Coordinates of C-alpha atoms in Angstrom, one line a residue:
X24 CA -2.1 -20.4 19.9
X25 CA -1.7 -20.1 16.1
X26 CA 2.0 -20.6 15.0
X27 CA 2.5 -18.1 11.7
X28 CA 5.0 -16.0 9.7
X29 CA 5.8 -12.3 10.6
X30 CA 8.5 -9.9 9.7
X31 CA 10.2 -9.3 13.3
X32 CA 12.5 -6.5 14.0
X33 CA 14.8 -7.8 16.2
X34 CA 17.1 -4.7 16.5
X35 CA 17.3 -0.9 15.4
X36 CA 18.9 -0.3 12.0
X37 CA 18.8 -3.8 11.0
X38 CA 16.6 -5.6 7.9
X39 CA 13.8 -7.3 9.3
X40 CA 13.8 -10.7 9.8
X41 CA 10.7 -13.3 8.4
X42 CA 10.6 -15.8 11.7
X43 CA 7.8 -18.2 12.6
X44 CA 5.8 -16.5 15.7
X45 CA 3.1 -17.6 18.2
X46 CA 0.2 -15.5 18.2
X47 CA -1.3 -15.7 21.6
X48 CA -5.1 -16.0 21.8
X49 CA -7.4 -12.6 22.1
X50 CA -7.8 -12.1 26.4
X51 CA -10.9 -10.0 27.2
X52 CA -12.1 -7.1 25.3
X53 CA -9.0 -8.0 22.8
X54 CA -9.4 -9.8 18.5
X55 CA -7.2 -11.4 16.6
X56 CA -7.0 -10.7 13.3
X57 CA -5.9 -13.2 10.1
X58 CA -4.0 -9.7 8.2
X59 CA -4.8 -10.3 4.7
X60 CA -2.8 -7.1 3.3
X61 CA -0.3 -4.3 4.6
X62 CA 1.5 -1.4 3.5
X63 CA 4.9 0.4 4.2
X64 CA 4.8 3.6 5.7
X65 CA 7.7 6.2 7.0
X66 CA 6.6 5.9 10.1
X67 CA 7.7 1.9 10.7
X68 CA 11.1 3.0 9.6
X69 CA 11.2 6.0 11.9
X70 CA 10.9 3.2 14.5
X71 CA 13.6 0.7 12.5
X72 CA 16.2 2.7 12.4
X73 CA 16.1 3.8 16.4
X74 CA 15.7 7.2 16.0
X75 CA 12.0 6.9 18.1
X76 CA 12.2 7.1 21.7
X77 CA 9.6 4.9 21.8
X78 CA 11.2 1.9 19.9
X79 CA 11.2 -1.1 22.0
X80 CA 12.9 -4.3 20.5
X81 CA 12.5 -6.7 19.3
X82 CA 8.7 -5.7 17.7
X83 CA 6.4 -6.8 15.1
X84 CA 6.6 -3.1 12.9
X85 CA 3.4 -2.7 10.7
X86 CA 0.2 -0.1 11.7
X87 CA -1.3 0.0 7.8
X88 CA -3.3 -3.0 7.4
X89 CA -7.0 -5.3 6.7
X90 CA -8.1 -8.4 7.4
X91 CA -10.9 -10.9 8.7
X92 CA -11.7 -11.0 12.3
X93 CA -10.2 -14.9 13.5
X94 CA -11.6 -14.3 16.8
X95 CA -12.9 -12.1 19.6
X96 CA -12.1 -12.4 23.7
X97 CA -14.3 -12.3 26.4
X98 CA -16.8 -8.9 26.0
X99 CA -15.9 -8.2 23.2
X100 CA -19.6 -6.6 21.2
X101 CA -18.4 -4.6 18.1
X102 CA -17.1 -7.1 15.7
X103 CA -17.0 -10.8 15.4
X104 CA -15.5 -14.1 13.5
X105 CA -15.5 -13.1 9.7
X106 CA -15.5 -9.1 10.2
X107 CA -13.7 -7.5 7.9
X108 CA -11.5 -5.2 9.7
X109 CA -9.1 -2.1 9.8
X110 CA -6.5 -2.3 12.9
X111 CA -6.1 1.7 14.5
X112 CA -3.3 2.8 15.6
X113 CA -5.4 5.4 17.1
X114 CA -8.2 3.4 19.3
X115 CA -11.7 4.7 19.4
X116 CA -13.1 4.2 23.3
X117 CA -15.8 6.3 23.3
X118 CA -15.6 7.1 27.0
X119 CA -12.5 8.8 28.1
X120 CA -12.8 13.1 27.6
X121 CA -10.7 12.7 24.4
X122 CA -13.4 11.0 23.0
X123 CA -15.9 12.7 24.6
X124 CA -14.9 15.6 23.1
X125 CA -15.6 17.1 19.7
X126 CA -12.2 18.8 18.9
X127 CA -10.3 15.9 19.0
X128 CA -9.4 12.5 18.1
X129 CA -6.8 11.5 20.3
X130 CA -8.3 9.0 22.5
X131 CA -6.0 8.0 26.1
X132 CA -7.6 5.0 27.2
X133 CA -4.7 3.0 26.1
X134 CA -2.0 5.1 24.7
X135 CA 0.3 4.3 27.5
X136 CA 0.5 0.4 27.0
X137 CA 0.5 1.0 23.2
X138 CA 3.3 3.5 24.0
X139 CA 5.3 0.6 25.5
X140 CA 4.7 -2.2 23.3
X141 CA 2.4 -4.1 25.1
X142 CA -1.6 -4.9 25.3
X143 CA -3.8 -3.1 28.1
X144 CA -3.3 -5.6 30.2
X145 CA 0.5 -4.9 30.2
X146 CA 1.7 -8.5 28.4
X147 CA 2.1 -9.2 25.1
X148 CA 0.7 -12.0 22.7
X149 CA 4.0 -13.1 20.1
X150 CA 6.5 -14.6 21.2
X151 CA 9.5 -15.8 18.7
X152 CA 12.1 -18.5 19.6
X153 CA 11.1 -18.4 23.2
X154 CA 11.2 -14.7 23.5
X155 CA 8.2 -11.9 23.7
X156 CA 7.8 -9.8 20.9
X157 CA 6.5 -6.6 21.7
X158 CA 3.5 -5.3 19.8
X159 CA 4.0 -1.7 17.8
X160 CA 1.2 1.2 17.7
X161 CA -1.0 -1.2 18.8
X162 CA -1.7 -3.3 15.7
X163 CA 1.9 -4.6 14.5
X164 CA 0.4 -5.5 10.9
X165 CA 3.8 -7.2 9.7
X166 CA 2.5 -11.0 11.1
X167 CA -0.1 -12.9 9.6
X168 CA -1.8 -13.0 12.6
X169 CA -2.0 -10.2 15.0
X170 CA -3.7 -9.2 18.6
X171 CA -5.1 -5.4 19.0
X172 CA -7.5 -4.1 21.8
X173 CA -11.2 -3.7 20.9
X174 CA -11.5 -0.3 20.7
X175 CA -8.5 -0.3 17.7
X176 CA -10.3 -1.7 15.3
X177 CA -12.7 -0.7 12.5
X178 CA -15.2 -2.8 10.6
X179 CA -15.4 -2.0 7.1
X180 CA -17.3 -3.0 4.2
X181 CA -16.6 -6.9 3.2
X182 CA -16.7 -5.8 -0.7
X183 CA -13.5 -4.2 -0.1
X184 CA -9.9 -5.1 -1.4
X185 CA -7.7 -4.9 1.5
X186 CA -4.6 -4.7 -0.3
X187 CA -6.1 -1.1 -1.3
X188 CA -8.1 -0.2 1.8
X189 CA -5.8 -1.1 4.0
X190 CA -3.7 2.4 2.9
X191 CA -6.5 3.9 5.1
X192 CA -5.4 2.6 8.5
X193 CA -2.9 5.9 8.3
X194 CA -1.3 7.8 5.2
X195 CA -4.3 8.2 3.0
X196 CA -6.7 8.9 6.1
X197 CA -4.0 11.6 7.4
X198 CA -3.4 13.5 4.5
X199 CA -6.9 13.8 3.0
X200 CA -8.1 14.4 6.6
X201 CA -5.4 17.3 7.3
X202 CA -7.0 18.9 4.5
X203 CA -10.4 18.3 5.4
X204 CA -10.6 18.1 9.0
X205 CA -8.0 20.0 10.1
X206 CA -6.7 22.8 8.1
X207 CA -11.2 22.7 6.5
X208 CA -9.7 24.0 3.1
X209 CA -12.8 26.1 1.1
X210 CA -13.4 26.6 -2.0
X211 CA -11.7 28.8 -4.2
X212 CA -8.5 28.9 -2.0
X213 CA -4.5 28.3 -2.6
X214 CA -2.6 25.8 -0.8
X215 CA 1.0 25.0 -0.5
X216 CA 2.0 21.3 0.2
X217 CA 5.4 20.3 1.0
X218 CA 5.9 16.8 0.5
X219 CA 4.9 14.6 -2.1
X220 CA 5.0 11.4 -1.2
X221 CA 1.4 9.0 -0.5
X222 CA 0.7 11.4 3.0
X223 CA 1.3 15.0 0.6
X224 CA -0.7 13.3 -2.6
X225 CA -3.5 12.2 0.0
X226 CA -3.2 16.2 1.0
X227 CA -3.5 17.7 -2.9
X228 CA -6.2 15.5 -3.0
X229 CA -8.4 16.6 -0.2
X230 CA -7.8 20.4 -1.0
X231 CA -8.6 19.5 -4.6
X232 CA -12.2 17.5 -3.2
X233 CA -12.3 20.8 -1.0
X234 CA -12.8 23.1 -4.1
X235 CA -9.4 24.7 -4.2
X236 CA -8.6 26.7 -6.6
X237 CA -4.8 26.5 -6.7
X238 CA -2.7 23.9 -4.9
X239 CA 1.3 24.2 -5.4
X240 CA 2.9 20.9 -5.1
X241 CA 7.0 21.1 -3.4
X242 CA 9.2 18.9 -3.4
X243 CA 13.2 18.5 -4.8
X244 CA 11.7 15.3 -6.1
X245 CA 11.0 16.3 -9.8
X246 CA 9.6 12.3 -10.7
X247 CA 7.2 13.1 -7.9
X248 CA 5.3 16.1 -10.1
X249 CA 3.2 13.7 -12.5
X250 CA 1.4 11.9 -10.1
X251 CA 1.2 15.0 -7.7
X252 CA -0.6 16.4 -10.9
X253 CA -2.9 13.4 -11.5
X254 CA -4.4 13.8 -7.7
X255 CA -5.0 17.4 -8.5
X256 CA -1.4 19.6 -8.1
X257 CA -1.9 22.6 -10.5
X258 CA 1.9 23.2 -10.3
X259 CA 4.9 22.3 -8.7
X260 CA 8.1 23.8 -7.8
X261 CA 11.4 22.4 -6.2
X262 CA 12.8 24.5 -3.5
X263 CA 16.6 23.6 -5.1
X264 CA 15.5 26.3 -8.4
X265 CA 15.5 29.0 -7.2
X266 CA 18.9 31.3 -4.6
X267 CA 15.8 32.8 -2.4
X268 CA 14.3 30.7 0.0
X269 CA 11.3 28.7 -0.6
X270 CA 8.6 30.4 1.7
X271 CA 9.7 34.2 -0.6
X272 CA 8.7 32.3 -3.7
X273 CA 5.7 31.1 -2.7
X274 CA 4.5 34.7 -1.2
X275 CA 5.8 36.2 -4.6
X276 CA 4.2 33.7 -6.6
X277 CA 0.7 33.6 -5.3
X278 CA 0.4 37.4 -4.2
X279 CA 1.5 37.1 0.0
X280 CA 1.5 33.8 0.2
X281 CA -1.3 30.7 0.6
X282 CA -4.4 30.8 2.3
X283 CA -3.3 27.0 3.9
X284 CA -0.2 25.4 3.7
X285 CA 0.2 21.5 4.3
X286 CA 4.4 20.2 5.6
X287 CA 4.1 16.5 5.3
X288 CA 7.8 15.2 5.5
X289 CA 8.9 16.1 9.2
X290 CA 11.7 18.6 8.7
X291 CA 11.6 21.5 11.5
X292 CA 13.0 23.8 8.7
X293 CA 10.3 23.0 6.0
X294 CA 7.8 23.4 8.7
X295 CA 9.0 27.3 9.8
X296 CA 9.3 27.9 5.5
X297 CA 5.4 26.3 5.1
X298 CA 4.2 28.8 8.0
X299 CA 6.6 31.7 6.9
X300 CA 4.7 30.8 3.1
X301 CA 0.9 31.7 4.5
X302 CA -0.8 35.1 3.6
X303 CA -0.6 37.9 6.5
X304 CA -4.1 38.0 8.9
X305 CA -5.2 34.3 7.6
X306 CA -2.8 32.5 6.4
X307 CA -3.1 28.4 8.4
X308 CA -0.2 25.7 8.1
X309 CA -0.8 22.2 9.3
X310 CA 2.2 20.0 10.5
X311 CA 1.3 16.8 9.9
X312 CA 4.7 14.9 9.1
X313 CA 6.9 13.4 12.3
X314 CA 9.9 15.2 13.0
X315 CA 12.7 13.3 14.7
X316 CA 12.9 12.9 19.0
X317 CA 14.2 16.1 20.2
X318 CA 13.8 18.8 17.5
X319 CA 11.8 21.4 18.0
X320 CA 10.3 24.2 15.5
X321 CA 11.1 27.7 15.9
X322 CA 9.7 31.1 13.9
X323 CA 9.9 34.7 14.5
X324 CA 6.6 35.1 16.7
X325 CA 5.6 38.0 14.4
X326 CA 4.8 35.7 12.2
X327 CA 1.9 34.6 14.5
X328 CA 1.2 38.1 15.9
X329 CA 0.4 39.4 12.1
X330 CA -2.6 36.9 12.0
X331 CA -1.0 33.3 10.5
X332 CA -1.8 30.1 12.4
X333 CA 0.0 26.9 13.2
X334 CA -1.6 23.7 14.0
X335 CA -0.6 20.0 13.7
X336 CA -2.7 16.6 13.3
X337 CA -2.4 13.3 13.9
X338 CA -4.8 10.8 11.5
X339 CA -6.5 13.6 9.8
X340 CA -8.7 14.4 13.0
X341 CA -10.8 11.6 12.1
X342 CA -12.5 10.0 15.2
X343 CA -11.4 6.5 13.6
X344 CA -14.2 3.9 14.4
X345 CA -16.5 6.1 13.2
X346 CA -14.6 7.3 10.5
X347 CA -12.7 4.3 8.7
X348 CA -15.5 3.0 7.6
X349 CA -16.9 5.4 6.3
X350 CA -13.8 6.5 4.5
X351 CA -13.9 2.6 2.7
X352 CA -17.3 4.0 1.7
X353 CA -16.4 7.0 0.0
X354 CA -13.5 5.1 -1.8
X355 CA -16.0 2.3 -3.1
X356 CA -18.6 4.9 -4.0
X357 CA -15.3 6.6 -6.0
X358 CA -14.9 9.9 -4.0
X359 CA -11.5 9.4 -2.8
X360 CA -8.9 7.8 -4.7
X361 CA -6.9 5.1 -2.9
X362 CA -6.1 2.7 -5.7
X363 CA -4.0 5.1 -7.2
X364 CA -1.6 5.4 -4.2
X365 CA -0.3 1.9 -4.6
X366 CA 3.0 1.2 -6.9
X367 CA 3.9 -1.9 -6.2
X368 CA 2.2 -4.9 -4.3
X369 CA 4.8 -7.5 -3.3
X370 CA 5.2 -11.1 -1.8
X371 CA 5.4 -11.0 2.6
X372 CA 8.6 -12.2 2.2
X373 CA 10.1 -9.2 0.1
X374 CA 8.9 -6.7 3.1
X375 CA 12.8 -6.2 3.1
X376 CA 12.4 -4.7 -0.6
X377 CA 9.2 -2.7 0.1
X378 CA 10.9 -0.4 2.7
X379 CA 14.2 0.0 -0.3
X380 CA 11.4 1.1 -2.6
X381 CA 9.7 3.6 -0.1
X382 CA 13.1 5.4 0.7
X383 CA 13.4 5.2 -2.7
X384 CA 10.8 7.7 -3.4

C-alpha cells in the first residue's frame, strides 16, 4: 500500500480537500500509476458541485492526467514498470461490439463500475481516514498515486512533458477530434464554434488543420477572441451585439449559414441556435459540450427535414489506445498545438485555485 497526497472531494459544492490517502495495490488486469501532472477540466466541477447524477462522494476528481507506470497486477501485457502513461477515461477493450465496431468509440466493458465509482471488480483502492474513496471516470488523476483498469490506459512516447500531454487524456483530444472525426470538416468550408474555452480552441484548431476556409469563433467572452485567433478563428462575434438571435446572424453573415457548426459549452439553447446556424440540405452541428442531468434539446423538426444534421461526440471519436498515442506523436512532431492551451501550471496544493481560474475564464 503506498500512503500519498490527493485532493479528495469529500462532499458536493465544497473546496476539495488535500488528505493523505492509501493507494491500494493494482489487483489483476489493473496499474497503478505515480501521476506526474494533471489538469482542470469543466467536467470535474460538473461532478463538484452535485449537479451529475452520477456523483458519488467522497471521490478522488481528476480524468486529465500522465505519469510513469509504478506497477502492473496479475495479466496485465500492455504496459509495464516505467511506462509512461495516459489514464482514459474512456477504456479501450478491444473485444466488446463497441470496440469491435468501426463507428464508434464508446467501449462497455466497464462503463458500469466506472459509472459507480468503483474498479471492475466492484471495490475500490483509496481509502482516506479509514473510509473508501471512490474512484471517478475511472482514472481519478487528483492523487499522486492512482489505480485504473488495463484497458484505460495509453502508453505514450517517454520524450514527452506530461504537464503538456496530459491535456490529451480529454479536452484537447475532444475538440480537435469533433472536428476531425466526427463532424470530418473539408477543405474550403465555414464553421461556427460556440465556445471558446480549451474544448472550442481545440475545435478552431482541427477545422483550421482540416483546411477550412472560414471558422467564426462565439462566445460573450470578448478576452477569449485573441487566443481563439492564434489557433486559427478568422472572426469572432458575441451573441450579446447584436437584438436578433445568434443563429440569424450567422445565416446572414455567411450566406444560409455554416457548412459545420461546433457547441462546446453544454447549454440546450446554444445547442438548438448552432443547429438552427447550419446551411439548408448540408448543413452538420456536433454537440460535444455536457449539458446538465435532465435537460433535453429541442428544434423545430423542419430544421432536420430541410437536410441539416445533428450529431454529438464524446472524446473526439478517437478509439483511445490506439489513438492517444498517436495524438502525443503528432504534438511532438508539431502538428497539433497543445502547449499553447496551458495558462497557468500550479503547485498540487493550490488545485483549490486552479478550478477559481477555470471558472474564471
Amino acid at each position: 500500500v503506498i500512503k500519498c497526497k490527493a485532493a479528495v472531494a469529500w462532499e458536493a459544492g465544497k473546496p476539495l480537500s488535500i488528505e493523505e490517502v492509501e493507494v491500494a495495490p493494482p489487483k489483476a488486469h489493473e496499474v497503478r500509476i505515480k501521476i506526474v501532472a494533471t489538469a482542470v477540466c469543466h467536467t470535474d466541477a460538473y461532478t463538484l458541485s452535485g449537479a451529475d447524477p452520477e456523483g458519488c462522494f467522497p471521490v478522488i476528481l481528476g480524468h486529465e492526467g500522465a505519469g510513469i507506470v509504478e506497477s502492473v497486477g496479475e495479466g496485465v501485457t500492455k504496459v509495464k514498470k516505467g511506462d509512461t502513461v495516459i489514464p482514459l477515461y474512456i477504456p479501450q477493450c478491444g473485444e466488446c461490439k463497441f470496440c469491435k465496431n468501426p463507428k464508434t468509440n464508446l467501449c462497455q466493458k466497464i462503463r458500469i463500475t466506472q459509472g459507480k465509482g468503483v474498479m471492475p471488480d466492484g471495490t475500490s483502492r483509496f481509502t482516506c481516514k479509514g473510509k473508501q474513496i471512490y474512484h471517478f471516470m475511472g482514472t481519478s488523476t487528483f492523487s499522486e498515486y492512482t489505480v485504473v483498469a488495463d484497458i484505460s490506459v495509453a502508453k505514450i512516447d517517454a520524450a514527452a512533458p506530461l504537464d503538456k500531454v496530459c491535456l490529451l487524456g480529454c479536452g484537447i483530444s475532444t475538440g480537435y477530434g469533433a472536428a476531425v472525426n466526427t463532424a470530418k470538416v473539408e477543405p474550403g468550408s465555414t464553421c461556427a464554434v460556440f465556445g471558446l474555452g480549451g474544448v472550442g480552441l481545440a475545435v478552431i484548431m482541427g477545422c483550421k488543420i482540416a483546411g477550412a476556409s472560414r471558422i467564426i469563433g462565439i462566445d460573450i467572452n470578448k478576452d477569449k477572441y485573441a487566443k481563439a485567433k492564434e489557433f486559427g478563428a478568422t472572426e469572432c462575434i458575441s451573441p450579446q451585439d447584436s437584438k436578433k438571435p445568434i443563429q440569424e446572424v450567422l445565416v446572414e453573415m455567411t450566406d444560409g449559414g455554416v457548412d459545420y457548426s461546433f457547441e462546446c459549452i453544454g447549454n440546450v439553447r446554444v445547442m438548438r441556435a448552432a443547429l438552427e446556424a447550419c446551411h439548408k440540405g448540408w448543413g452538420l452541428s456536433v454537440i460535444v459540450g455536457v449539458a446538465a442531468a435532465g435537460q433535453e434539446i429541442s428544434t423545430r423538426p423542419f430544421q432536420l427535414v430541410t437536410g441539416r444534421t445533428w450529431k454529438g461526440t464524446a472524446f473526439g471519436g478517437w478509439k483511445s489506445v490506439d489513438n492517444v498515442p498517436k495524438l502525443v506523436t503528432e504534438y511532438m512532431s508539431k502538428k497539433i498545438k497543445v502547449d499553447e492551451f496551458v495558462t497557468h501550471t500550479l503547485p498540487f496544493d493550490k488545485i483549490n485555485e486552479a478550478f477559481e481560474l477555470m471558472h474564471s475564464g
